XYZ file of C-alpha atoms in Angstrom:
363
model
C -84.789 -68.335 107.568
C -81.833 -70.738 107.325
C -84.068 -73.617 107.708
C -86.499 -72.032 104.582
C -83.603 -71.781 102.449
C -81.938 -75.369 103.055
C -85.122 -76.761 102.961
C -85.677 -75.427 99.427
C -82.459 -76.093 98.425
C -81.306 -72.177 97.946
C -77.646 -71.333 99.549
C -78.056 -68.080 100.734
C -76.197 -65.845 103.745
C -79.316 -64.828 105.572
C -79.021 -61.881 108.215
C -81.223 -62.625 111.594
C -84.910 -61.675 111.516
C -85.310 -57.617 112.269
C -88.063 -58.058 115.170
C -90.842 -55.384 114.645
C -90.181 -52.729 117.456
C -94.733 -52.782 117.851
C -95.605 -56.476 118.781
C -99.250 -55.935 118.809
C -101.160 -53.034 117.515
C -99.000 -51.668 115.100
C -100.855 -51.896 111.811
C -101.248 -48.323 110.300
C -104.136 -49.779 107.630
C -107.017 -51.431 108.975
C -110.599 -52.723 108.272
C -113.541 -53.160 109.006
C -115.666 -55.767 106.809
C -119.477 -54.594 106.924
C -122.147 -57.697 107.064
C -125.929 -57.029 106.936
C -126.992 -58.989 110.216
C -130.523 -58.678 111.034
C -131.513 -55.766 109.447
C -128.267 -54.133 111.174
C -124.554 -53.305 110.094
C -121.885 -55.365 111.988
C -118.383 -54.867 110.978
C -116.268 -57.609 111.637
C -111.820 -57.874 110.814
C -112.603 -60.914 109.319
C -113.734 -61.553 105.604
C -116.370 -64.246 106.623
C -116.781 -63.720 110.762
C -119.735 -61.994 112.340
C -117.957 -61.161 115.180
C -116.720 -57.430 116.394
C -114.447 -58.560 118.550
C -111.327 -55.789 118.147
C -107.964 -57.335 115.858
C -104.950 -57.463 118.473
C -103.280 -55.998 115.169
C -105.131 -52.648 115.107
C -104.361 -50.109 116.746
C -106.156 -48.943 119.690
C -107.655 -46.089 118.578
C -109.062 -47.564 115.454
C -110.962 -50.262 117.712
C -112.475 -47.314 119.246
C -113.510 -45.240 116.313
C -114.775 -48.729 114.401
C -116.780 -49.021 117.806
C -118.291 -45.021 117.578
C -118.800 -45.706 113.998
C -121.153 -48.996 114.450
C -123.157 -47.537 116.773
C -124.107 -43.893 114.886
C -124.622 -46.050 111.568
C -127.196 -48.412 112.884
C -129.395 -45.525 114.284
C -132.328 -45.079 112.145
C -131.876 -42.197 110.412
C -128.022 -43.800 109.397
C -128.981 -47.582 108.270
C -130.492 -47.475 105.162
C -127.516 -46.231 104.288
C -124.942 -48.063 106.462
C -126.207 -51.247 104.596
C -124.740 -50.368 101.796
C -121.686 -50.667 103.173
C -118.793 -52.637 101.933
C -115.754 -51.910 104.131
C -115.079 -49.164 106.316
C -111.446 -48.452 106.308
C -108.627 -46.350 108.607
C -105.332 -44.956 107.421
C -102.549 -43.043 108.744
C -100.092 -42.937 110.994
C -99.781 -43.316 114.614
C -101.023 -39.605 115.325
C -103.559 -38.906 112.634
C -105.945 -41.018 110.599
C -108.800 -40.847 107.934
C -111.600 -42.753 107.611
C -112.631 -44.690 104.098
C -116.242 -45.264 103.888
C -116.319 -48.183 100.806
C -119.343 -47.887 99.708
C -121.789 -49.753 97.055
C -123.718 -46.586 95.422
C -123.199 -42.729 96.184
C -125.723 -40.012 95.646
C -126.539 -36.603 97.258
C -128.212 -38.138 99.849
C -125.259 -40.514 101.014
C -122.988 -37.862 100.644
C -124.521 -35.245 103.183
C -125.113 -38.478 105.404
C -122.041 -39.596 105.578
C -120.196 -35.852 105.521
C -122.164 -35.747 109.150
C -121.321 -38.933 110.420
C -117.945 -37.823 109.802
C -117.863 -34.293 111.149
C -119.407 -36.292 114.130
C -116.602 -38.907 114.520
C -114.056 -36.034 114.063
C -115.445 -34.036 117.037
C -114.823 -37.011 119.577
C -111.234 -38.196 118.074
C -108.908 -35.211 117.711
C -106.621 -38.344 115.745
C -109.227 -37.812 112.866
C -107.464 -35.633 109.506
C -110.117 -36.197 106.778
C -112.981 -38.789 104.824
C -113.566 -40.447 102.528
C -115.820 -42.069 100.196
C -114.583 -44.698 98.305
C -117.251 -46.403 95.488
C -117.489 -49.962 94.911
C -120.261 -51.136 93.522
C -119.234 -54.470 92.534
C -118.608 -55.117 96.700
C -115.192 -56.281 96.065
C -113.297 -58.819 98.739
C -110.923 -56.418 97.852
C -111.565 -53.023 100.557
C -109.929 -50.667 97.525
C -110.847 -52.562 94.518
C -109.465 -50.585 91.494
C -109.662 -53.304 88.759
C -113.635 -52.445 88.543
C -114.720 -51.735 85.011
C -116.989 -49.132 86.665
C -117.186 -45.767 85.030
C -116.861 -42.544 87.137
C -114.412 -41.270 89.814
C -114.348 -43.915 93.063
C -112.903 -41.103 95.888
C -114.829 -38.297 97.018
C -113.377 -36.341 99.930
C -115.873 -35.707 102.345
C -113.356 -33.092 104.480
C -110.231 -32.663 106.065
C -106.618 -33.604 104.414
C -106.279 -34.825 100.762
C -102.992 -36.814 102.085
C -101.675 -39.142 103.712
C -98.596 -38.798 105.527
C -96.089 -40.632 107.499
C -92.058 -39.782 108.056
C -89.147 -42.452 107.958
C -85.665 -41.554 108.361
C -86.070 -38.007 108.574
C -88.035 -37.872 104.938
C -91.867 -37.240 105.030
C -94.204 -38.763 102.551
C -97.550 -37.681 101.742
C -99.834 -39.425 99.707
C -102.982 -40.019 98.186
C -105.450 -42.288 100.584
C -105.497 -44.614 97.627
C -101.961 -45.401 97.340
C -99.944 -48.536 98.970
C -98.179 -48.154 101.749
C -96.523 -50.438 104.482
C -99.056 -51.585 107.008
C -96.069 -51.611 109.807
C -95.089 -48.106 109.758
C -92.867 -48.962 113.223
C -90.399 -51.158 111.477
C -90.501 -48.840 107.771
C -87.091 -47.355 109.398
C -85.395 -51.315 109.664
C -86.246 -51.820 106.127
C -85.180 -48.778 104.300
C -81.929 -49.147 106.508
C -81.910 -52.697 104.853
C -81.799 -51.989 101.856
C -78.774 -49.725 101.937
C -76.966 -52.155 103.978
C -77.970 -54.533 101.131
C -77.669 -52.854 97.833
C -74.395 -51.192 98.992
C -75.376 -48.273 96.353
C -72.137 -47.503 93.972
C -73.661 -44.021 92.989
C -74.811 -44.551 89.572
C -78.650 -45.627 88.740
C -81.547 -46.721 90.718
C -84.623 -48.258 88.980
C -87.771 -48.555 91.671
C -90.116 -51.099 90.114
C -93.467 -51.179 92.060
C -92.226 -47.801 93.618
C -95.729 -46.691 94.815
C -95.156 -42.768 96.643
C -91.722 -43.131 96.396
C -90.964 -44.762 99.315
C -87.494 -46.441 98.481
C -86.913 -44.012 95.939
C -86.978 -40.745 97.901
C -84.650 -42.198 100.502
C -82.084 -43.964 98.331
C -81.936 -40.896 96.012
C -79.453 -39.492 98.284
C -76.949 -42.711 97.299
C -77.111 -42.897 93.611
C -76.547 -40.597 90.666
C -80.207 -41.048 89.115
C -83.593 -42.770 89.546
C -86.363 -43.807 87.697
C -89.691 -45.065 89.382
C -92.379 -46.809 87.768
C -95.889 -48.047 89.627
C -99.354 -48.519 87.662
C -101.456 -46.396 89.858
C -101.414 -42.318 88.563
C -102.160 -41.014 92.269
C -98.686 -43.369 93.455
C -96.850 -41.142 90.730
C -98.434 -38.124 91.242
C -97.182 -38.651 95.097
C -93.680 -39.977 94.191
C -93.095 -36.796 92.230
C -94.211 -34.588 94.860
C -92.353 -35.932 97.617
C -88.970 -36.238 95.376
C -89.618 -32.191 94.368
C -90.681 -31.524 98.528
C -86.631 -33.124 99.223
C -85.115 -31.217 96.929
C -81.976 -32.948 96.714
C -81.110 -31.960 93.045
C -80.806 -35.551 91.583
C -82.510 -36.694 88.515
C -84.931 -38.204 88.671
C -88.226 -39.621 86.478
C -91.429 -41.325 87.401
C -93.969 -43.365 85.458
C -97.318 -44.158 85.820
C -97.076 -47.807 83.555
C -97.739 -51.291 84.366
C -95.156 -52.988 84.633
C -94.500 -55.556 81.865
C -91.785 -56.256 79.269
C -93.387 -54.028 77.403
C -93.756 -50.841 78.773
C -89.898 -51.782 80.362
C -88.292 -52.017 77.068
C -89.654 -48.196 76.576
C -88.366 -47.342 80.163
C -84.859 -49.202 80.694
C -81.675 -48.657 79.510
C -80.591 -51.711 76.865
C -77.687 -52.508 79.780
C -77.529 -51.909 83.469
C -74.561 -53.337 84.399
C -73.474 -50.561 86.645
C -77.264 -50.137 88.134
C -78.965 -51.522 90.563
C -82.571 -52.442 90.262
C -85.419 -52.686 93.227
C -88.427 -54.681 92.823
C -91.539 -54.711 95.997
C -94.268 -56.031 93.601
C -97.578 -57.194 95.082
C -97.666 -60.309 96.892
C -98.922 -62.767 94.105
C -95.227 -61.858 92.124
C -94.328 -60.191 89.286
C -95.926 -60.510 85.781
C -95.021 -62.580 83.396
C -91.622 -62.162 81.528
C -90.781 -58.860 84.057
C -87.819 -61.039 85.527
C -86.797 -62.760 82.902
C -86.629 -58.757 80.897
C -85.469 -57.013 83.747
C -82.002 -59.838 83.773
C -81.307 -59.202 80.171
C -80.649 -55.898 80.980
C -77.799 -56.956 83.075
C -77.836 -55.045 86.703
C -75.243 -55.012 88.716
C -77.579 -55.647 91.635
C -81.018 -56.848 92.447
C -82.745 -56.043 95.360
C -86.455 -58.266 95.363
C -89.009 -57.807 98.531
C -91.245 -60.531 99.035
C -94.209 -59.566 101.506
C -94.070 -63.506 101.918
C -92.576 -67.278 101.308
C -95.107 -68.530 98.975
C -93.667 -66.897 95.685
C -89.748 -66.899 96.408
C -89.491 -70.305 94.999
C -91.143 -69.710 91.600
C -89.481 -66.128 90.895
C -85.740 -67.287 92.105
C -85.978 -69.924 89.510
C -86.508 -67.057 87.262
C -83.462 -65.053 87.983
C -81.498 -68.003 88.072
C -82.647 -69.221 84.427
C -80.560 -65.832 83.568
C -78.148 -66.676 86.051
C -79.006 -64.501 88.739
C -78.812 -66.092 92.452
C -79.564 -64.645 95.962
C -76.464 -63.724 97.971
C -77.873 -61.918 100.821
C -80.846 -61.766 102.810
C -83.196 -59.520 105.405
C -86.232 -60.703 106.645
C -88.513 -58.542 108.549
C -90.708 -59.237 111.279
C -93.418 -57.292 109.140
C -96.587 -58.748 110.502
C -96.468 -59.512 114.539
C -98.751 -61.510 115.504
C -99.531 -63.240 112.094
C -97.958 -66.436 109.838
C -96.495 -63.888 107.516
C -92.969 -62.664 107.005
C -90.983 -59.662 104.320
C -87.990 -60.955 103.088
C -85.570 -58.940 100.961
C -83.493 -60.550 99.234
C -80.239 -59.320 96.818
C -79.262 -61.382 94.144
C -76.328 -60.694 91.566
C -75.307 -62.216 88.675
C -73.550 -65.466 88.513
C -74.301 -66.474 85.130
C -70.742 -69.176 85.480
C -72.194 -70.711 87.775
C -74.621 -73.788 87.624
C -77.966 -73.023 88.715
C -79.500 -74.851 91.824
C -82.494 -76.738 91.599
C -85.538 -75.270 93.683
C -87.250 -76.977 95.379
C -91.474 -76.167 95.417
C -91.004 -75.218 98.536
C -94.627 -74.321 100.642
């Protein structure tokens, strides 16, 4: 990382890469795309590939069950409506899983069909909690595609477990099959360690921006006076709530299902933070317009931002520094084995007395 930074022109101490302790396999989300070849379904890891060759990156298990799965759906009483199709998706953990059927149109019909192809799977992989069918009719590129103007509900449980689950540091998180959560569950451990180690919490407020099911939140609670979480999706909230009440740690706390802009912040933020610390794991394509440059008028004492990659650190550090915010510490994570990809955390105080640095574009 040392090379990154000089090369962009950013001085900062950077902490050596945390390796991920799973190589290979280790991805707890994975998917299957679903192309139409020859009148048959093939389900390929790839967006545009119409191979099946297994991903080194999924798990064993889920090779298997995408496997079972091509073979029942292409028998002739299955196909007509295997074809439609988009993605067929597997969440979990390392012990249990569901399956996500994305499909283009649901009725009656597809609903008892794929109910059975489900109790079926189930009955051959003990690993196997619940199904679902998730409704896309647009066939997204996206395998959960929630921007859809659509109208109507897009999950239908077909059986098993509503939730999710997975447990980090002692604290277990269930959540809705819809909601975000780190595709390397073996290193989660590393990073929430990380981000004590970086935010060196003083006790007083935490603000979780992008907070999803609470998964900094519920573990950092323990550290700091109060929290507040705020994520756009309702079923993220609905989870960080739950797991906060399941701890029952007797902070305060709040969560908020609201995008996060200037906006909706100015109704949710203090006017100054400078005793707080604020946490920010937005999506990899950055944070919205004006959420930095709102977020360092407020002050914190500390900033802790997660990049899931290299492409936007350029761009959003020139934002903090603009309000004279810089980077003095960083942890990258060995998130994605086996890929070009790297998470990088990075803390950044303020330093408004000091002249910025010019970035460079970087890659």
């Amino acid at each position: 990382m040392s090379s990154y930074f000089y090369e962009i022109n950013l001085p900062v101490r950077s902490f050596s890469i945390v390796r991920s302790p799973l190589p290979r396999h280790y991805r707890t989300t994975t998917k299957r795309r679903i192309h139409n070849h020859n009148g048959k379904i093939l389900s390929s890891s790839e967006e545009i590939s119409l191979s099946d060759t297994p991903s080194l990156l999924e798990p064993e298990i889920h090779s298997k069950i995408y496997s079972f799965l091509s073979k029942i759906l292409n028998k002739k009483e299955n196909i007509r409506y295997a074809l439609d199709l988009n993605f067929i998706i597997i969440r979990g953990n390392y012990e249990k899983i569901v399956v996500i059927f994305n499909i283009k149109k649901v009725d009656g019909n597809v609903i008892r069909t794929f109910t059975a192809i489900a109790s079926n799977l189930a009955e051959d992989f003990s690993a196997i909690d619940g199904a679902f069918l998730f409704v896309d009719p647009e066939g997204s590129k996206y395998y959960m595609n929630f921007s859809s103007e659509t109208d109507g509900p897009k999950f239908k449980r077909l059986f098993g477990n509503r939730y999710l689950s997975v447990k980090v540091n002692d604290v277990l998180y269930k959540f809705s099959p819809e909601c975000f959560s780190q595709v390397n569950l073996s290193i989660c451990s590393d990073m929430l360690n990380a981000a004590v180690k970086l935010l060196a919490p003083n006790g007083n407020r935490l603000f979780d921006l992008y907070c999803g099911y609470g998964f900094f939140s519920c573990f950092l609670s323990q550290f700091y006076e109060s929290l507040t979480g705020v994520d756009y999706l309702p079923a993220s909230i609905d989870s960080a709530r739950d797991n906060m009440e399941r701890l029952n740690i007797g902070k305060k706390y709040n969560f908020f299902a609201k995008k996060i802009d200037p906006r909706n912040l100015s109704q949710l933020l203090p006017d100054n933070l400078k005793n707080d610390h604020v946490l920010l794991d937005p999506p990899k394509n950055g944070t919205a317009p004006g959420v930095i440059e709102f977020i360092a008028s407020r002050n914190p004492e500390s900033v802790l931002h997660i990049f899931c990659g290299l492409e936007t650190i350029p761009a959003e550090i020139e934002r903090w520094e603009k309000y004279g915010y810089m980077p003095e510490k960083c942890q990258p994570l060995d998130m994605f084995p086996g890929t070009s990809d790297i998470e990088v955390m990075l803390l950044l105080k303020n330093h408004s007395s000091k002249t910025p640095s010019r970035l460079k574009s970087g890659r």
